[in-house]
Short mmCIF file of C-alpha atoms in Angstrom, two decimals:
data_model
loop_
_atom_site.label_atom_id
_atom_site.label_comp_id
_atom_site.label_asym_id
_atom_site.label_seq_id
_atom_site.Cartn_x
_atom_site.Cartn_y
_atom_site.Cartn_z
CA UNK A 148 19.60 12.45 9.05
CA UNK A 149 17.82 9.80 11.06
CA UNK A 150 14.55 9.75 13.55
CA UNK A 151 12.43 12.36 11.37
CA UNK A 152 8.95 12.90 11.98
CA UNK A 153 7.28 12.60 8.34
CA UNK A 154 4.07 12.55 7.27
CA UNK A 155 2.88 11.34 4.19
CA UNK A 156 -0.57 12.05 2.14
CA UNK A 157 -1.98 9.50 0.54
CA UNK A 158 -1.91 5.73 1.08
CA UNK A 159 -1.91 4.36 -2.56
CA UNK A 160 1.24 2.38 -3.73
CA UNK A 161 3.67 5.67 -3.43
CA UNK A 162 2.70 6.48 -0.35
CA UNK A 163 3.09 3.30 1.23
CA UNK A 164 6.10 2.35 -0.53
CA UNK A 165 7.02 6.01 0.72
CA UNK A 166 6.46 4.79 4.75
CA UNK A 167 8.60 1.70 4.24
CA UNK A 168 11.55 3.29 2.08
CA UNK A 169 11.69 6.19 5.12
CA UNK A 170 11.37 4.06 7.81
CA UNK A 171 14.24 1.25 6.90
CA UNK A 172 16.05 4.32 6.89
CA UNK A 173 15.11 4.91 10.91
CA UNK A 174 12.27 7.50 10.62
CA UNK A 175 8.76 7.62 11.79
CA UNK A 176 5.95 8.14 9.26
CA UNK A 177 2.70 8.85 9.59
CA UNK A 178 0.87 8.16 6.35
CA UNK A 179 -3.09 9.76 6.32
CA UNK A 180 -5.65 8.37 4.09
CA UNK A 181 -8.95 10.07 3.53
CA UNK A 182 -10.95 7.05 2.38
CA UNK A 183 -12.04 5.38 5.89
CA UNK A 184 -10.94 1.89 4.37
CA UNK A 185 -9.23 0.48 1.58
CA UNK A 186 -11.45 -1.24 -1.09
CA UNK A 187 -11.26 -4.30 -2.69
CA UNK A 188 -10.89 -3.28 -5.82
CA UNK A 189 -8.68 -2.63 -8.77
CA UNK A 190 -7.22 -5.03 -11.23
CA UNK A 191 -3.82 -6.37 -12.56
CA UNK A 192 -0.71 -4.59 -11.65
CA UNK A 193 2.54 -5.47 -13.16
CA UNK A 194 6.01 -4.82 -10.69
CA UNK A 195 9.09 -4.89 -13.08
CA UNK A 196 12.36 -5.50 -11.08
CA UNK A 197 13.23 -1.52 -10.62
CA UNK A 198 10.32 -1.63 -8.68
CA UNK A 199 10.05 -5.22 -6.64
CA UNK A 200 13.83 -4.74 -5.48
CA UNK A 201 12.75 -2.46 -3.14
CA UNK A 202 9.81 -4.13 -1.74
CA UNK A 203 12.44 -6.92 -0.67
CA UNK A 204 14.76 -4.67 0.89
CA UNK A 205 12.08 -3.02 2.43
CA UNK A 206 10.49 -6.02 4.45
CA UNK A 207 7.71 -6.54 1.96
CA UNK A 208 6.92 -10.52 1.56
CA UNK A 209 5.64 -10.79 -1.81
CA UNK A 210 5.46 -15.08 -0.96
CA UNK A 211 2.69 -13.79 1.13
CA UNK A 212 0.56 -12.92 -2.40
CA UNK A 213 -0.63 -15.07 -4.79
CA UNK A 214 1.30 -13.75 -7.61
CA UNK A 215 2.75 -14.96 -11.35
CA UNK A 216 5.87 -14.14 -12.78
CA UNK A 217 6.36 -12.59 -16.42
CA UNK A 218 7.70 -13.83 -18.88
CA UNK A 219 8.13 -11.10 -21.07
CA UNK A 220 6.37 -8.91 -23.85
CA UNK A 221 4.58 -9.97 -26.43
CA UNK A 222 3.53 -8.17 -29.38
CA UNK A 223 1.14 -9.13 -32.07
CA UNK A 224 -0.84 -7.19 -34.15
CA UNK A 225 -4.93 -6.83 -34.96
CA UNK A 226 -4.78 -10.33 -37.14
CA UNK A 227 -3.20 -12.29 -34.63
CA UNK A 228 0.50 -12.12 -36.23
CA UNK A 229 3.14 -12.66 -33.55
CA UNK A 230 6.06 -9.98 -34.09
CA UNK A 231 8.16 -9.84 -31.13
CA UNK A 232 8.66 -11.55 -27.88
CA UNK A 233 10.70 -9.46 -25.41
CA UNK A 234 11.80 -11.98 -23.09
CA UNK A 235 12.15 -11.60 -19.42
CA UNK A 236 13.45 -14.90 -18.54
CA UNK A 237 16.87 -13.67 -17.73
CA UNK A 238 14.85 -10.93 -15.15
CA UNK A 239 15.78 -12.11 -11.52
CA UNK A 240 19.59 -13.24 -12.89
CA UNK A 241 20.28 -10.22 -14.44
CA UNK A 242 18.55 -7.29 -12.43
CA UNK A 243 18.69 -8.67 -9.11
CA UNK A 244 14.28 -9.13 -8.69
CA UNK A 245 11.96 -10.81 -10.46
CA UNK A 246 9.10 -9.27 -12.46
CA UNK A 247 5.57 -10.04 -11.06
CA UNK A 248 1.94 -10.17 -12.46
CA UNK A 249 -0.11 -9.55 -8.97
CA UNK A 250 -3.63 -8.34 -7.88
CA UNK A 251 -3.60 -4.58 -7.30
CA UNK A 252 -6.10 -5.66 -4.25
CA UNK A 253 -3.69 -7.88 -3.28
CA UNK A 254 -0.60 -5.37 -3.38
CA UNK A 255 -1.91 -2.64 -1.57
CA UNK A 256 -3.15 -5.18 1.01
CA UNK A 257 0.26 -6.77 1.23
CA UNK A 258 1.71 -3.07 1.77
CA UNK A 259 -0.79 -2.06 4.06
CA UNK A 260 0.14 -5.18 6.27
CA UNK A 261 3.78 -4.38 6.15
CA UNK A 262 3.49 -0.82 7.45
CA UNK A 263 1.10 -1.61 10.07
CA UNK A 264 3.76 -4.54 11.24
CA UNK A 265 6.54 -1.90 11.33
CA UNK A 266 7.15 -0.05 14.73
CA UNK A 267 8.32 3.16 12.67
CA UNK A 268 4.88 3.12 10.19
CA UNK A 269 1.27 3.78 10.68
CA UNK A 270 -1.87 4.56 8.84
CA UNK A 271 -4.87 6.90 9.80
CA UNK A 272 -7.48 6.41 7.82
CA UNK A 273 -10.82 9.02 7.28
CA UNK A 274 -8.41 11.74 8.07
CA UNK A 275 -8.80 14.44 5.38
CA UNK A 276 -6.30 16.88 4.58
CA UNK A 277 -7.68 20.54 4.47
CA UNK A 278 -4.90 23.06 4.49
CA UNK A 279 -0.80 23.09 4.70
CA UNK A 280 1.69 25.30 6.79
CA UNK A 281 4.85 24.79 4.94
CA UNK A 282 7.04 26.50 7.27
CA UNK A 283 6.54 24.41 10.50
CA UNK A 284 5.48 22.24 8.61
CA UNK A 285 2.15 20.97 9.20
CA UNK A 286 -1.23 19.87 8.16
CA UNK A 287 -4.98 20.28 9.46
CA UNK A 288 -7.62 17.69 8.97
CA UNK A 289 -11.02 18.47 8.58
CA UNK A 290 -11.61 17.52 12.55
CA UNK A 291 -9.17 20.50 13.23
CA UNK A 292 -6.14 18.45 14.30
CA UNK A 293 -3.12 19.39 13.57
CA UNK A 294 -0.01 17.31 13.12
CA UNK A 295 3.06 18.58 13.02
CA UNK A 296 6.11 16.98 11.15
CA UNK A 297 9.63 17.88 10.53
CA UNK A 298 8.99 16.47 6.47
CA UNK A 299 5.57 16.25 4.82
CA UNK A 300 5.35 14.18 1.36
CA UNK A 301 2.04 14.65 -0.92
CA UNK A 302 1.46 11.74 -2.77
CA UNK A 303 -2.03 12.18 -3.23
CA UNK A 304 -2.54 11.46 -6.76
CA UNK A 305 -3.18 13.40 -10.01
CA UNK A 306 -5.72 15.28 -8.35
CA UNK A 307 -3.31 16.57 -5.88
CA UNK A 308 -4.65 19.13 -3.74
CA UNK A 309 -1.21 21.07 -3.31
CA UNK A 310 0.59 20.14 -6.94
CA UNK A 311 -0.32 24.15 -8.08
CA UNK A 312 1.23 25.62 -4.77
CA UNK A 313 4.19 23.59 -4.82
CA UNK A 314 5.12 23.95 -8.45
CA UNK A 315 4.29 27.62 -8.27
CA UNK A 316 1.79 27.99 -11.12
CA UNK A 317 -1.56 25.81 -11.96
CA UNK A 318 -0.99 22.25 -14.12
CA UNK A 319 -3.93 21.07 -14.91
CA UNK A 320 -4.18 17.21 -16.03
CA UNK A 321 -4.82 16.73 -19.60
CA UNK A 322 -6.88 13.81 -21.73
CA UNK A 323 -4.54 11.98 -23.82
CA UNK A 324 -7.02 11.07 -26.37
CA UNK A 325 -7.73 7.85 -24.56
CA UNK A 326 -10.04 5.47 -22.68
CA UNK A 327 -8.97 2.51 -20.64
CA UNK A 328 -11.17 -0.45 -19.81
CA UNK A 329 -10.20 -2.59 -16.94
CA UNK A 330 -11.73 -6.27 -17.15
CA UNK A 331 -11.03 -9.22 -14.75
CA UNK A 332 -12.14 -12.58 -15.72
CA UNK A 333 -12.09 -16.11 -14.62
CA UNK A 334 -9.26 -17.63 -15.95
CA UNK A 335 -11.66 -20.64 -15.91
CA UNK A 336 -13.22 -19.84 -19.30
CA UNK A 337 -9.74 -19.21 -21.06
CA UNK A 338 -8.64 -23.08 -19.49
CA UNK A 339 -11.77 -24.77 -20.89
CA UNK A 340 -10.95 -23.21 -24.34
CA UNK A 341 -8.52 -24.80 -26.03
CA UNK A 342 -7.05 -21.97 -28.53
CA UNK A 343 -7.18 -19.55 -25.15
CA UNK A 344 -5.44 -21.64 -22.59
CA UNK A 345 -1.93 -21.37 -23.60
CA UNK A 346 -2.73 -17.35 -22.09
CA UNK A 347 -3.10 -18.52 -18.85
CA UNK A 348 -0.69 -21.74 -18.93
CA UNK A 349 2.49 -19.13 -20.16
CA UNK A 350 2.58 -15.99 -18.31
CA UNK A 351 3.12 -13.43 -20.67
CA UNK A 352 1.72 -10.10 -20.98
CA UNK A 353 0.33 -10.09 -24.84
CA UNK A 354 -0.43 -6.79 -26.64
CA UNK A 355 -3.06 -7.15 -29.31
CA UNK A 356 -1.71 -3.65 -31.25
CA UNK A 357 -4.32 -2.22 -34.17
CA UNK A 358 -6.41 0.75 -35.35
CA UNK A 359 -6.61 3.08 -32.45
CA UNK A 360 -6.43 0.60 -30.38
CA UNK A 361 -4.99 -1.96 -27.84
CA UNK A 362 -5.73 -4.72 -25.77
CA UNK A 363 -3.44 -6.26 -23.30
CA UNK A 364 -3.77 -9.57 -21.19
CA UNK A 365 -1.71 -11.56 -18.63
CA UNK A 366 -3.27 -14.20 -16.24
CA UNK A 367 -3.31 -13.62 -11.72
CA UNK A 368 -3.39 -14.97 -8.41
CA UNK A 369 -1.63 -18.53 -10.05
CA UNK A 370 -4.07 -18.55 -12.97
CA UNK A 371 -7.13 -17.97 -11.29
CA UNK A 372 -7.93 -15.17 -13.03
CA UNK A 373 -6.89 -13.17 -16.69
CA UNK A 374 -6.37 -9.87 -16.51
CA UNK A 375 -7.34 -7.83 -19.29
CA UNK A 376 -6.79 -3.71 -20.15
CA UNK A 377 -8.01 -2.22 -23.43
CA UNK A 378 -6.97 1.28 -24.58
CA UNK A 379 -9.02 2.82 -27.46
CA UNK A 380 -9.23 6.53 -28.96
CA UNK A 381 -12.22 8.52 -28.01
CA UNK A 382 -13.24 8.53 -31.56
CA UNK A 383 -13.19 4.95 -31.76
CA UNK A 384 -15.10 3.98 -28.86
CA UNK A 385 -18.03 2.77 -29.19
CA UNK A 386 -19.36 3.04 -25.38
CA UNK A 387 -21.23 6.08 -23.98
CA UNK A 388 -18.61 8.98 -23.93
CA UNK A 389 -17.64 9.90 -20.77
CA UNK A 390 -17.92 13.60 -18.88
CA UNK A 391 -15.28 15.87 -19.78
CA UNK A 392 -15.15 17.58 -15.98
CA UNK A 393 -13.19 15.53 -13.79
CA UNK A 394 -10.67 11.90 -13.93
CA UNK A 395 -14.33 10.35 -14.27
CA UNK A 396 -14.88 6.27 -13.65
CA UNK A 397 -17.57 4.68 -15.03
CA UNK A 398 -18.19 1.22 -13.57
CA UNK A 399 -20.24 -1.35 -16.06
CA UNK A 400 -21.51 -4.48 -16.98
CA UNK A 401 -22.45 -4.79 -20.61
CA UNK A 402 -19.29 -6.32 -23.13
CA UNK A 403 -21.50 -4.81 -25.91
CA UNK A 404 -19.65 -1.66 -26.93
CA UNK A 405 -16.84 -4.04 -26.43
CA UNK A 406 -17.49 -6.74 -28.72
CA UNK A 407 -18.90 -4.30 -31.36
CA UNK A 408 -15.58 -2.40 -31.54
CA UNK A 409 -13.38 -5.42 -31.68
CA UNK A 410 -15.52 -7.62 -34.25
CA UNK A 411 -13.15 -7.79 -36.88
CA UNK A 412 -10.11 -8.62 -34.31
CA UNK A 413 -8.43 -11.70 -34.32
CA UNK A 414 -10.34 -14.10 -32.32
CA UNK A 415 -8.47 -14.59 -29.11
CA UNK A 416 -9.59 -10.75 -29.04
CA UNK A 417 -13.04 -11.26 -29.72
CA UNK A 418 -13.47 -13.98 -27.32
CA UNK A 419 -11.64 -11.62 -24.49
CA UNK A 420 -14.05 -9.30 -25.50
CA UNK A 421 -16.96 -12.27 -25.40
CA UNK A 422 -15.98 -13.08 -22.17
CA UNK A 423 -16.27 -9.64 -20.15
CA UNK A 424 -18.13 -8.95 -17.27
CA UNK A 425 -18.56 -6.09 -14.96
CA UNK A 426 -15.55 -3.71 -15.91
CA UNK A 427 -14.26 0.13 -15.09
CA UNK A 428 -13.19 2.30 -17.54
CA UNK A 429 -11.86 5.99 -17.30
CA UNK A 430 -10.09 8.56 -19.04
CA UNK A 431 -6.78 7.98 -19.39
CA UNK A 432 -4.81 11.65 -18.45
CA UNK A 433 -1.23 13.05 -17.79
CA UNK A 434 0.36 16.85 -17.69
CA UNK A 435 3.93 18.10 -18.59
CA UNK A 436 6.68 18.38 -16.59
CA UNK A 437 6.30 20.61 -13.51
CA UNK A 438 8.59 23.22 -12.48
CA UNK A 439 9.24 22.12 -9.33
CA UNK A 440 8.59 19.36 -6.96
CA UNK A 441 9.52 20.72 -3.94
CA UNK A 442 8.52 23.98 -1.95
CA UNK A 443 10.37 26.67 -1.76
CA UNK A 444 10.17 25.79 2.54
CA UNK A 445 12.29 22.90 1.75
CA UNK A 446 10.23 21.34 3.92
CA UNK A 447 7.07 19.89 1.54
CA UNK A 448 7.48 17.57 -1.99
CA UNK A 449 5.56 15.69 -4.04
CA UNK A 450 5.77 12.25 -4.93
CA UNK A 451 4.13 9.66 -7.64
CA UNK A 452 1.52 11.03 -9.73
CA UNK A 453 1.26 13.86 -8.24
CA UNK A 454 3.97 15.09 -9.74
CA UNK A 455 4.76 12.66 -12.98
CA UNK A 456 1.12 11.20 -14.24
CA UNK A 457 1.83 8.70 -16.93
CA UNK A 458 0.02 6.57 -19.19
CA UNK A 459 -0.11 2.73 -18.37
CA UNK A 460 2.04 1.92 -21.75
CA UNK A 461 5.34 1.55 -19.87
CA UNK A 462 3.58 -0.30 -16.89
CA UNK A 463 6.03 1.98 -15.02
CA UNK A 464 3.63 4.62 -12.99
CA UNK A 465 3.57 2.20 -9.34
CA UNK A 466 7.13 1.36 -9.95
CA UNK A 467 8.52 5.29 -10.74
CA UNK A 468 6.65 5.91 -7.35
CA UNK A 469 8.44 3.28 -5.61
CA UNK A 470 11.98 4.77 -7.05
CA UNK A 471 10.60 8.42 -6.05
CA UNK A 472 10.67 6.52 -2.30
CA UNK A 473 13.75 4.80 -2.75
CA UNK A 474 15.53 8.50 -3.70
CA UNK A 475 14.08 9.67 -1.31
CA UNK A 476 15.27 8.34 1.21
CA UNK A 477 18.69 7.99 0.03
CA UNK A 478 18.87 12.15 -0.06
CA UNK A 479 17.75 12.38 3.43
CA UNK A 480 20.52 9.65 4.75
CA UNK A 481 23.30 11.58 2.40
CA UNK A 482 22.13 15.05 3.33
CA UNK A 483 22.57 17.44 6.66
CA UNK A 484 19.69 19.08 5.68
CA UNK A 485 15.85 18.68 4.71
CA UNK A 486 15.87 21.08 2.15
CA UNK A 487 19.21 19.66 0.62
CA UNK A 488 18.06 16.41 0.65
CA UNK A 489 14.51 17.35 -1.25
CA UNK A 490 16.21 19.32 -3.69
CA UNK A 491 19.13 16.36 -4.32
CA UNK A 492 15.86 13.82 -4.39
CA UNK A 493 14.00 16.14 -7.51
CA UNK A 494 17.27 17.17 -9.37
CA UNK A 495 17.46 13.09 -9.49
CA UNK A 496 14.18 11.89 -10.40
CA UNK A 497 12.41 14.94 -12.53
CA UNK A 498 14.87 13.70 -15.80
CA UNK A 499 13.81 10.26 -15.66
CA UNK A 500 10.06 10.13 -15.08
CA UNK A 501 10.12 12.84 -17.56
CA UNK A 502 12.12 10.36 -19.92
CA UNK A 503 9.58 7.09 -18.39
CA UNK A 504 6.27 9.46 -19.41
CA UNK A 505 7.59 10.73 -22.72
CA UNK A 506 7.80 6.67 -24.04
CA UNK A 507 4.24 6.59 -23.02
CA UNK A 508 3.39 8.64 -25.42
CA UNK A 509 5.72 7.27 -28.15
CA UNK A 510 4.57 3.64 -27.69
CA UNK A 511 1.16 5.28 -27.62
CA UNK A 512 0.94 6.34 -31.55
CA UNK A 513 3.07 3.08 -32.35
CA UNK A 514 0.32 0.64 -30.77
CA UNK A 515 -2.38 2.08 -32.26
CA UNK A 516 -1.39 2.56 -36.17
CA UNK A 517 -3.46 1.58 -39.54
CA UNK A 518 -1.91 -0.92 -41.99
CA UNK A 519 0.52 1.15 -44.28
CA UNK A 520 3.49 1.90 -45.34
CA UNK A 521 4.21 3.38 -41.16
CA UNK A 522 3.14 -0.08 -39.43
CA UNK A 523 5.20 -2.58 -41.85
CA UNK A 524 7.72 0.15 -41.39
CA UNK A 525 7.12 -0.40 -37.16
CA UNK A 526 7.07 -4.05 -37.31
CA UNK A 527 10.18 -4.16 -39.70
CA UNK A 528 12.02 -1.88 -36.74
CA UNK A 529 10.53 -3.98 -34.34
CA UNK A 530 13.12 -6.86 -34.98
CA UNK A 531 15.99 -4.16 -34.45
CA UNK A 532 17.94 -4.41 -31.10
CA UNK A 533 18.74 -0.83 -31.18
CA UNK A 534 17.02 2.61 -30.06
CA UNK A 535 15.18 2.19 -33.73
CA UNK A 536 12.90 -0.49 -31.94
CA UNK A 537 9.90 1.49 -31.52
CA UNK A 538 8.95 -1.14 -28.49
CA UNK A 539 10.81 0.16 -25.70
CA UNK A 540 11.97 -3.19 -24.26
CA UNK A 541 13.20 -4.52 -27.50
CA UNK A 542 15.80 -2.53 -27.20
CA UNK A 543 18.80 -4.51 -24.98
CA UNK A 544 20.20 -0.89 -24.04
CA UNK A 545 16.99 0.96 -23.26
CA UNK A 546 15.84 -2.38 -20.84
CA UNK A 547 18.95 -2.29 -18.77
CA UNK A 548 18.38 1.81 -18.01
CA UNK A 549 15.18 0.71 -17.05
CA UNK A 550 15.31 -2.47 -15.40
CA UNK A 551 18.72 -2.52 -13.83
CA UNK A 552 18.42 1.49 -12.51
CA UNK A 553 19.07 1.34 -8.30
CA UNK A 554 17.34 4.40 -7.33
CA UNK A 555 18.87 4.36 -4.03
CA UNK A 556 22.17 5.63 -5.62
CA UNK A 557 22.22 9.19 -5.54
CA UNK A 558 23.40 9.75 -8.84
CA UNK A 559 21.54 12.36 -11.86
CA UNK A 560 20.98 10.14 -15.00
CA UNK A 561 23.79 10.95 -17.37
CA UNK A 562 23.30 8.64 -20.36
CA UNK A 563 19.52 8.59 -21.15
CA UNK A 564 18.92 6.55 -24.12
CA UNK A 565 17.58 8.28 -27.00
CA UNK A 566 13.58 8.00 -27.35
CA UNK A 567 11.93 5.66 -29.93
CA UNK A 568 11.35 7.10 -33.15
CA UNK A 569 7.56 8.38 -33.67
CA UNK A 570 5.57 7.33 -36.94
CA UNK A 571 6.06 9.99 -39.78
CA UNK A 572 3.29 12.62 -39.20
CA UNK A 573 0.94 11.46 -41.87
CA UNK A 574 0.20 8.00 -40.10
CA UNK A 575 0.10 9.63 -36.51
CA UNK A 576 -3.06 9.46 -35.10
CA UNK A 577 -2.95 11.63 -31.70
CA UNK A 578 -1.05 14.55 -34.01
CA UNK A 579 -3.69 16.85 -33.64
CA UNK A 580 -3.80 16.92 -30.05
CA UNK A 581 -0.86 18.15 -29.49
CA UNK A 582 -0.60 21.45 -28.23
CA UNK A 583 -4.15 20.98 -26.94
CA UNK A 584 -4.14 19.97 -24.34
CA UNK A 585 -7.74 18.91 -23.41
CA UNK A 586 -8.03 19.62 -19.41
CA UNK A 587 -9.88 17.18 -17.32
#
């Protein structure tokens, strides 16, 4: 199929990605945003290869950002004890892209600019979805226009206003059992410090792992600023706890609760933690797998988080998005028919987001265990280049299914790897949760 008239829901990174994947492919997308601009906010965003492939075939100049590239994993735990580099310096050889630290500001600005350069893409902002037809099918703003398309794609987020429709029951999102802090900081006060520059001077994204807790950090914009994203258990948070209605962000300025909690940390922690500013933090939430993805019309799907949420523990939720787009529009080129193409396009992605999210969850209990018998147990299996390795990318086999996948080849995912092991029950700390399922 070529020259559809699609429009697309949302302007985040799927949605975008989304316009630029359909129109290389000869189509004409509309994408409407309800926000009336697009904020300067945000912080780090890491783009692994599976993902920043596509922005290259797509026409997306990443020279254009200021931008570092990783150079792998690092683990080391609460006390400052290195136990495993995962080393990406073989990325861009072996998988064909390289893997970038960049600005999430500076992404979505960078994609913006490439859609509104394309003949075949443009964005409406302020326009506010209020209802579907998803026989024509269509979509009415809150101004009473309608627009007419021959494909619409929702990728409006985890709040998706149509997910319950589409899937054919309700799927509510569900807390995890975590909260996420997002701190920026001048990479200036890491520099003058001589036991912190080295985190800025070699690009590596270092996970602090302890109690109920993690803390991850990689520097931006060529070292002119350190990104920095701690994940901590409800119980163990020391801040103000947030609402339990909604995906609520709390925007703040006090590094008390932060230094408090981390106190007995190794001290490039603490002195992260010293350093902090102004800084968002939220609930982190997913769901289970839906049903379905696309409606029974054959005419409507979801894409991105509104349809596979994941926690940030993969650094995988922009990049799934940007495969969703790539699959996308692969089905619609291989296919005769809408609803053949949507339903080739789900059948392909549903078993590996599903596989992406699960990890999430497994590298979730692993990053945040006690001392014990379970973490010397972890960190012994962490040296293991086999499915054992409880860090996904440690594993040679599990890096390549990752890494090297082409979503643009229509093909279902026949050799999964097997998942991580979890901790034996007794040293899991999210085990009660399960089953729960606390709704936000």
């Amino acid at each position: 199929m070529r020259n559809l008239e699609v429009v697309v829901v949302g302007a985040g990174i799927g949605g975008l990605q989304t316009a630029l994947a359909l129109a290389s492919d000869g189509h004409t997308v509309t994408i409407l945003e309800s926000a009336k601009s697009f904020e300067e906010v945000g912080a780090g965003i890491r783009v692994p290869p599976n993902s920043s492939r596509f922005g290259n075939r797509w026409g997306v100049d990443y020279s254009k950002v200021k931008k570092e590239v990783s150079l792998g994993n690092r683990f080391v735990d609460w006390q400052g004890r290195t136990l495993l580099d995962c080393d990406f310096g073989d990325v861009e050889s072996r998988y064909g892209a390289p893997y970038y630290f960049i600005h999430r500001a500076d992404l979505v600005k960078l994609l913006v600019g490439t859609v509104q350069e394309n003949e075949r893409t443009s964005i409406r902002t302020g326009c506010r979805v209020v209802s579907y037809d998803y026989d024509v099918p269509s979509v009415t703003l809150s101004t009473g226009e309608v627009l007419k398309a021959d494909l619409v794609v929702c990728a409006d987020g985890i709040k998706s206003a149509v997910r319950d429709t589409i899937n054919g029951r309700h799927v509510a999102p569900q807390d995890t059992g975590d909260v996420a802090y997002r701190i920026l900081v001048p990479a200036k006060l890491l520099l003058e410090d001589s036991t912190m520059a080295h985190l800025v001077q070699n690009p590596w994204a270092v996970h602090w792992m302890g109690p109920e807790g993690h803390a991850v950090g990689y520097p931006l914009r060529e070292g002119e600023l350190y990104n920095i994203i701690i994940d901590v258990t409800h119980s163990s948070d020391l801040g103000e706890p947030l609402p339990d209605e909604g995906q609520v962000w709390k925007s703040a300025r006090s590094n008390v609760e932060l230094v408090e909690r981390f106190k007995d940390w190794c001290p490039e922690v603490k002195r992260l933690c010293a350093m902090t500013g102004d800084y968002l933090k939220w609930k982190l939430a997913d769901f289970d797998q839906l049903d379905r993805w696309v409606h029974p019309s054959g005419k409507v799907c979801l894409l991105g988080d509104a349809c596979h949420p994941m926690m940030p523990y993969m650094a995988q939720g922009a990049a799934q998005a940007t495969e969703d787009a790539a699959t996308l529009a692969a089905a619609l080129t291989a296919h005769e028919g809408i609803s053949e193409a949507l339903h080739a396009y789900e059948r392909q992605r549903k078993p590996r987001t599903t596989y992406v999210a699960r990890n999430t969850r497994v590298l979730q209990e692993h990053l945040h265990l006690y001392d014990g018998p379970a973490k010397e147990e972890r960190d012994r299996m962490m040296q293991l280049d086999d499915p054992r390795n409880p860090m996904f990318w440690g594993c040679s086999e599990r890096k390549d299914w990752l890494f090297g996948h082409d979503a643009s080849e229509l093909r279902v995912d026949g050799s999964i790897p097997a998942l991580p092991p979890m901790p034996p029950d007794e040293a899991r700390v999210y085990k009660e949760m399960e089953g729960k399922g606390s709704k936000l």
